Coordinates of C-alpha atoms and ligand atoms in Angstrom, one line a residue:
X1 CA 87.2 -222.8 80.6
X2 CA 84.9 -222.8 77.6
X3 CA 84.7 -225.2 74.6
X4 CA 85.3 -222.6 72.0
X5 CA 87.9 -223.3 69.3
X6 CA 90.9 -221.0 70.1
X7 CA 91.8 -218.4 67.5
X8 CA 95.2 -217.9 65.9
X9 CA 96.2 -214.5 64.4
X10 CA 98.3 -215.9 61.6
X11 CA 99.3 -213.0 59.4
X12 CA 99.1 -209.3 58.6
X13 CA 99.9 -207.2 55.5
X14 CA 99.5 -203.6 54.5
X15 CA 99.7 -201.4 51.4
X16 CA 99.7 -197.7 50.9
X17 CA 99.7 -195.7 47.6
X18 CA 102.9 -194.1 46.3
X19 CA 101.5 -190.6 46.0
X20 CA 102.4 -188.4 49.0
X21 CA 100.5 -185.2 49.8
X22 CA 102.4 -183.0 52.3
X23 CA 100.9 -180.3 54.5
X24 CA 102.6 -177.8 52.3
X25 CA 100.9 -179.2 49.3
X26 CA 97.5 -178.5 51.0
X27 CA 98.4 -174.8 51.2
X28 CA 97.7 -174.8 47.4
X29 CA 94.1 -175.8 48.2
X30 CA 93.2 -173.4 51.0
X31 CA 94.7 -171.2 53.7
X32 CA 96.5 -173.4 56.2
X33 CA 100.1 -174.2 57.3
X34 CA 102.2 -177.1 58.1
X35 CA 102.6 -175.7 61.6
X36 CA 98.8 -175.5 62.2
X37 CA 98.2 -179.0 61.0
X38 CA 101.2 -180.6 62.7
X39 CA 100.7 -179.1 66.1
X40 CA 96.9 -180.0 66.2
X41 CA 97.1 -183.4 64.6
X42 CA 100.7 -184.8 64.5
X43 CA 100.3 -185.2 60.7
X44 CA 102.9 -184.1 58.2
X45 CA 101.8 -186.0 55.1
X46 CA 99.3 -188.6 53.9
X47 CA 99.1 -191.0 50.9
X48 CA 96.4 -190.8 48.3
X49 CA 95.4 -193.0 45.4
X50 CA 95.7 -191.5 41.9
X51 CA 94.4 -192.2 38.5
X52 CA 92.6 -195.6 38.3
X53 CA 94.1 -196.8 41.6
X54 CA 91.5 -197.6 44.3
X55 CA 91.2 -199.3 47.7
X56 CA 90.7 -202.6 45.8
X57 CA 94.3 -202.5 44.5
X58 CA 95.6 -201.6 48.0
X59 CA 93.4 -204.3 49.6
X60 CA 94.6 -206.9 47.2
X61 CA 98.2 -206.1 47.8
X62 CA 97.7 -206.1 51.6
X63 CA 95.8 -209.4 51.4
X64 CA 98.5 -211.1 49.4
X65 CA 101.1 -210.1 52.0
X66 CA 98.9 -211.3 54.9
X67 CA 98.3 -214.7 53.2
X68 CA 102.0 -215.1 52.6
X69 CA 102.9 -214.3 56.2
X70 CA 100.2 -216.6 57.4
X71 CA 101.8 -219.4 55.3
X72 CA 98.4 -220.5 53.9
X73 CA 97.2 -221.3 50.4
X74 CA 94.5 -218.9 49.2
X75 CA 92.1 -221.8 48.9
X76 CA 92.4 -222.5 52.7
X77 CA 90.4 -219.3 53.2
X78 CA 86.8 -220.1 53.8
X79 CA 85.4 -216.6 54.5
X80 CA 86.4 -213.0 53.5
X81 CA 85.3 -210.0 55.4
X82 CA 85.8 -206.5 54.0
X83 CA 86.0 -203.7 56.6
X84 CA 85.7 -200.7 54.4
X85 CA 84.2 -197.3 55.2
X86 CA 85.1 -195.7 51.9
X87 CA 85.3 -198.5 49.3
X88 CA 85.4 -197.4 45.7
X89 CA 82.0 -199.0 45.0
X90 CA 79.0 -200.2 47.1
X91 CA 78.8 -203.4 45.1
X92 CA 80.2 -205.7 43.9
X93 CA 81.7 -205.7 47.4
X94 CA 85.4 -205.0 48.0
X95 CA 85.7 -208.5 49.7
X96 CA 84.2 -210.4 46.8
X97 CA 86.1 -208.4 44.2
X98 CA 89.4 -209.0 46.0
X99 CA 88.6 -212.7 46.5
X100 CA 88.2 -213.1 42.8
X101 CA 91.4 -211.3 42.1
X102 CA 93.2 -213.6 44.6
X103 CA 92.0 -216.4 42.4
X104 CA 89.9 -218.1 45.1
X105 CA 87.9 -220.6 43.2
X106 CA 85.5 -221.8 45.8
X107 CA 82.2 -220.1 46.4
X108 CA 83.2 -219.0 49.9
X109 CA 81.2 -216.2 51.5
X110 CA 82.5 -212.7 51.1
X111 CA 80.9 -209.6 52.6
X112 CA 81.7 -206.1 53.6
X113 CA 80.7 -204.6 56.9
X114 CA 81.0 -201.0 57.9
X115 CA 82.1 -199.8 61.2
X116 CA 84.2 -196.9 59.8
X117 CA 87.5 -196.5 61.6
X118 CA 86.6 -199.3 64.1
X119 CA 86.1 -201.7 61.1
X120 CA 89.1 -203.9 61.8
X121 CA 88.1 -204.6 65.4
X122 CA 84.5 -205.2 64.5
X123 CA 85.6 -207.6 61.7
X124 CA 87.9 -209.4 64.2
X125 CA 85.0 -209.9 66.6
X126 CA 82.9 -211.4 63.7
X127 CA 85.7 -213.6 62.5
X128 CA 86.5 -214.7 66.0
X129 CA 82.8 -215.8 66.4
X130 CA 82.9 -217.8 63.2
X131 CA 86.1 -219.5 64.1
X132 CA 85.3 -220.2 67.8
X133 CA 82.0 -221.8 66.8
X134 CA 83.6 -223.9 63.9
X135 CA 81.6 -222.2 61.2
X136 CA 84.7 -221.1 59.3
X137 CA 88.3 -222.1 60.0
X138 CA 90.3 -219.5 58.1
X139 CA 89.0 -215.9 57.7
X140 CA 90.7 -213.2 55.7
X141 CA 89.9 -209.6 56.8
X142 CA 90.6 -206.7 54.4
X143 CA 90.4 -203.2 55.8
X144 CA 90.9 -200.9 52.8
X145 CA 89.8 -197.3 52.4
X146 CA 90.2 -194.7 49.7
X147 CA 89.2 -191.8 51.9
X148 CA 90.5 -189.3 49.4
X149 CA 87.6 -190.1 47.1
X150 CA 85.0 -189.0 49.6
X151 CA 87.0 -186.1 51.2
X152 CA 85.8 -182.6 50.7
X153 CA 89.0 -181.1 49.5
X154 CA 87.6 -177.6 50.0
X155 CA 87.1 -178.3 53.8
X156 CA 90.3 -177.6 55.7
X157 CA 88.8 -179.1 58.9
X158 CA 88.6 -182.6 57.5
X159 CA 90.8 -182.9 54.4
X160 CA 94.0 -182.4 56.5
X161 CA 93.2 -185.6 58.4
X162 CA 92.5 -188.4 56.1
X163 CA 94.7 -190.6 53.9
X164 CA 94.3 -193.8 51.9
X165 CA 95.6 -197.3 52.7
X166 CA 94.8 -200.9 53.3
X167 CA 95.6 -203.5 55.9
X168 CA 94.7 -207.2 55.9
X169 CA 94.8 -210.0 58.4
X170 CA 94.4 -213.8 58.5
X171 CA 92.7 -215.4 61.5
X172 CA 92.3 -219.1 61.8
X173 CA 91.5 -222.0 64.1
X174 CA 94.6 -222.3 66.4
X175 CA 96.6 -225.5 65.8
X176 CA 98.5 -225.3 69.1
X177 CA 95.6 -224.6 71.5
X178 CA 96.8 -221.0 72.1
X179 CA 94.2 -218.3 71.8
X180 CA 95.7 -215.1 70.4
X181 CA 92.7 -213.0 71.3
X182 CA 92.7 -212.3 75.0
X183 CA 89.8 -209.9 74.9
X184 CA 87.8 -207.9 72.5
X185 CA 85.0 -205.4 72.9
X186 CA 83.0 -203.4 70.4
X187 CA 80.4 -200.6 70.9
X188 CA 78.3 -198.1 69.0
X189 CA 76.1 -195.1 69.7
X190 CA 74.0 -194.0 66.7
X191 CA 72.5 -191.1 68.8
X192 CA 75.7 -189.2 68.2
X193 CA 76.2 -190.6 64.7
X194 CA 75.9 -187.2 63.0
X195 CA 79.3 -186.2 64.4
X196 CA 80.9 -187.8 61.3
X197 CA 78.7 -188.6 58.3
X198 CA 78.8 -189.3 54.6
X199 CA 75.6 -189.7 52.7
X200 CA 75.4 -191.8 49.5
X201 CA 74.5 -189.4 46.6
X202 CA 71.1 -190.5 45.6
X203 CA 67.8 -189.4 44.0
X204 CA 64.1 -190.0 44.4
X205 CA 62.0 -191.8 41.8
X206 CA 61.2 -189.0 39.2
X207 CA 57.5 -189.7 39.7
X208 CA 57.5 -188.5 43.4
X209 CA 58.4 -185.3 45.3
X210 CA 62.2 -184.9 45.4
X211 CA 64.0 -184.9 48.7
X212 CA 64.9 -181.5 50.3
X213 CA 68.6 -182.3 50.2
X214 CA 70.8 -184.5 48.1
X215 CA 73.9 -186.0 49.9
X216 CA 77.2 -184.7 48.6
X217 CA 78.9 -188.1 49.2
X218 CA 81.6 -186.2 51.1
X219 CA 82.8 -186.6 54.7
X220 CA 81.1 -184.0 57.1
X221 CA 82.6 -183.9 60.6
X222 CA 82.2 -181.9 63.8
X223 CA 85.9 -182.2 64.6
X224 CA 85.7 -180.6 68.1
X225 CA 83.0 -182.9 69.2
X226 CA 84.7 -186.0 67.8
X227 CA 87.8 -185.0 69.6
X228 CA 86.0 -184.6 72.9
X229 CA 84.2 -187.9 72.4
X230 CA 87.5 -189.7 71.6
X231 CA 89.5 -188.4 74.6
X232 CA 86.6 -189.0 77.1
X233 CA 85.4 -192.4 75.9
X234 CA 88.3 -194.2 74.4
X235 CA 91.0 -194.2 77.1
X236 CA 88.6 -195.6 79.7
X237 CA 87.3 -198.2 77.2
X238 CA 90.9 -199.4 76.5
X239 CA 91.3 -199.9 80.2
X240 CA 88.2 -202.0 80.3
X241 CA 89.5 -204.2 77.4
X242 CA 92.7 -204.7 79.3
X243 CA 90.8 -205.7 82.4
X244 CA 88.8 -208.2 80.4
X245 CA 92.0 -209.8 79.1
X246 CA 93.1 -210.7 82.6
X247 CA 96.4 -208.9 82.1
X248 CA 97.4 -205.7 83.7
X249 CA 98.3 -202.6 81.6
X250 CA 102.0 -203.1 82.5
X251 CA 102.0 -206.6 81.3
X252 CA 101.0 -205.5 77.8
X253 CA 103.9 -204.7 75.5
X254 CA 102.4 -202.2 73.0
X255 CA 99.5 -199.9 72.5
X256 CA 98.6 -199.8 68.8
X257 CA 95.8 -197.3 68.5
X258 CA 93.7 -196.0 65.5
X259 CA 95.7 -193.2 64.0
X260 CA 93.3 -190.3 64.1
X261 CA 95.1 -187.5 65.9
X262 CA 98.4 -187.6 67.8
X263 CA 96.8 -185.8 70.8
X264 CA 94.1 -188.5 71.0
X265 CA 96.8 -191.2 71.0
X266 CA 98.6 -189.3 73.8
X267 CA 95.4 -189.2 75.9
X268 CA 95.2 -193.0 75.8
X269 CA 99.0 -193.3 76.5
X270 CA 98.6 -191.0 79.5
X271 CA 95.7 -193.0 80.9
X272 CA 97.7 -196.3 80.6
X273 CA 100.9 -194.5 81.9
X274 CA 102.9 -196.0 79.0
X275 CA 106.3 -194.7 78.0
X276 CA 106.8 -193.7 74.3
X277 CA 108.5 -197.0 73.4
X278 CA 105.3 -198.8 74.1
X279 CA 103.1 -196.6 71.9
X280 CA 102.9 -197.1 68.2
X281 CA 102.2 -194.0 66.1
X282 CA 102.9 -193.4 62.4
X283 CA 100.1 -190.8 61.9
X284 CA 102.9 -188.3 60.9
X285 CA 103.3 -190.1 57.6
X286 CA 99.9 -191.5 56.8
X287 CA 97.2 -189.4 58.5
X288 CA 94.0 -191.2 59.3
X289 CA 93.5 -194.3 57.0
X290 CA 90.3 -195.4 58.7
X291 CA 90.0 -199.1 59.3
X292 CA 93.4 -199.7 57.8
X293 CA 95.3 -197.6 60.3
X294 CA 95.9 -200.2 63.0
X295 CA 97.3 -202.9 60.7
X296 CA 99.5 -200.3 58.9
X297 CA 100.8 -199.1 62.2
X298 CA 101.4 -202.7 63.4
X299 CA 103.2 -203.9 60.2
X300 CA 105.3 -200.7 59.9
X301 CA 106.1 -200.8 63.6
X302 CA 107.6 -204.3 63.1
X303 CA 109.4 -203.3 59.9
X304 CA 111.0 -200.4 61.7
X305 CA 112.0 -202.4 64.7
X306 CA 109.7 -200.5 67.1
X307 CA 107.6 -203.6 67.7
X308 CA 109.2 -206.9 68.6
X309 CA 107.0 -209.9 67.9
X310 CA 106.4 -212.6 70.4
X311 CA 104.7 -209.9 72.5
X312 CA 101.2 -208.6 73.3
X313 CA 99.4 -205.5 72.2
X314 CA 96.2 -203.6 73.0
X315 CA 94.5 -202.3 69.9
X316 CA 91.8 -199.6 69.9
X317 CA 89.7 -197.9 67.3
X318 CA 87.0 -195.3 67.1
X319 CA 85.2 -193.5 64.4
X320 CA 81.9 -192.8 62.5
X321 CA 78.8 -194.5 63.8
X322 CA 79.9 -193.5 66.4
X323 CA 81.7 -196.8 66.9
X324 CA 84.6 -197.8 69.1
X325 CA 86.3 -201.0 70.1
X326 CA 89.4 -202.5 71.6
X327 CA 91.2 -205.8 71.7
X328 CA 94.1 -207.4 73.5
X329 CA 96.0 -209.8 71.3
X330 CA 99.2 -211.9 71.1
X331 CA 101.6 -211.0 68.3
X332 CA 103.2 -214.3 67.3
X333 CA 106.6 -214.4 65.6
X334 CA 106.4 -214.1 61.8
X335 CA 103.0 -212.6 61.5
X336 CA 104.3 -209.5 59.7
Ligands
LIG401 O1 88.4 -191.4 63.1 C1 87.9 -190.3 63.7 C2 88.2 -189.1 62.9 N1 88.2 -187.8 63.4 C3 88.9 -187.3 64.3 O2 89.6 -187.9 65.1 C4 88.8 -185.7 64.5 C5 89.1 -185.2 65.9 N2 89.2 -183.8 65.8 C6 90.3 -183.1 65.5 O3 91.3 -183.8 65.3 C7 90.3 -181.6 65.6 O4 89.1 -181.2 65.9 C8 90.8 -181.0 64.2 C9 92.3 -181.2 64.0 C10 90.0 -181.6 63.1 C11 90.5 -179.5 64.3 O5 91.2 -178.9 65.4 P1 90.4 -177.9 66.3 O6 91.4 -177.4 67.3 O7 89.2 -178.6 66.8 O8 90.0 -176.7 65.4 P2 88.6 -176.0 65.0 O9 87.9 -176.8 64.0 O10 87.9 -175.7 66.3 O11 89.1 -174.7 64.4 C12 89.8 -173.7 65.1 C13 90.1 -172.6 64.1 C14 88.9 -172.1 63.3 O12 89.1 -170.7 63.1 P3 88.3 -169.6 64.0 O13 86.8 -170.0 63.7 O14 88.7 -169.9 65.4 O15 88.7 -168.3 63.4 C15 89.1 -172.8 62.0 O16 88.5 -172.1 60.9 O17 91.1 -173.0 63.2 C16 90.6 -172.9 61.8 N3 91.0 -174.0 61.0 C17 92.2 -174.0 60.4 N4 93.1 -173.1 60.3 C18 94.2 -173.5 59.5 C19 90.3 -175.2 60.8 N5 91.1 -176.0 60.0 C20 92.2 -175.3 59.7 C21 93.3 -175.6 59.0 N6 94.3 -174.6 58.9 N7 93.5 -176.7 58.3

């Protein structure tokens, strides 16, 4: 027993743009086919922002839904964490911008942190630490990414994968003594960070020698190596998170993984020996929406009746950094 304040997962929300880009649409950009993309990734279509729409609009919409589900007033929130790998702007931060749009009057802290596609799980670990130690009581996490703005649309190896979307979640001090986070673990290895990278377009001071190379601002990825990393590291890591939770794999109701590639999802499923009804996948319709993919899969899974609340789930994420993480959580009734 420890004296930490138990953490309640109070609400989730998600938002995706209206515009759908199918695999067939991509054949207008380069030589590819629906068959090639679907068999290698499980993706049929993805959503992208258009015109002036950005991850901030999606994140705001997702945040409003999560707040409503949590049954709190916006002014109950005392900290906002943005988990964005591809926000529309470096600053002002996505979290502070959305906080203002939500009408939060107080000068509560708002900051963005980047752990790419593992961002939600990293943010959960940070929020959990704040709540457990009574620093903040109610934390809003917003995972919102407009990947389409940093995708190299001439590169058929990466642009087939990514989509835009946002997920949000409210975590707060538990009022019934039940802790909804049974385990959480996060990791990183910068030594293999070049496997997925995006440099910020930049310049040198005009009075000094220019840099040899200027970053394009687009995603560059070694897909084969990322794939190998994911199928070797992540399934074993998920097992370790489960072990840490004190539950057995059979006792957990659902696997809600980061939606990066259907074959990677299946490698985790195989390791856990889970039947299809326990595994949540919606990559077919959204592609990889980075940090937003887990909350989108969770909320949509509930909407479609795949996930019954009042259950438990193991979440796992991995991505640029390289970063990876997992969590075993309780899914209370009414959270989404
Ligand atoms: O959050 C983490 C995000 N990243 C990931 O999870 C990525 C993990 N990796 C993957 O999902 C896979 O590596 C991809 C789906 C991206 C690529 O699949 P692959 O089997 O590793 O293909 P490859 O890059 O090795 O390419 C095989 C062939 C190449 O042709 P040659 O050199 O063998 O003639 C490519 O040029 O397929 C070609 N190719 C394509 N052909 C049709 C690459 N992309 C395409 C395409 N359509 N879109």
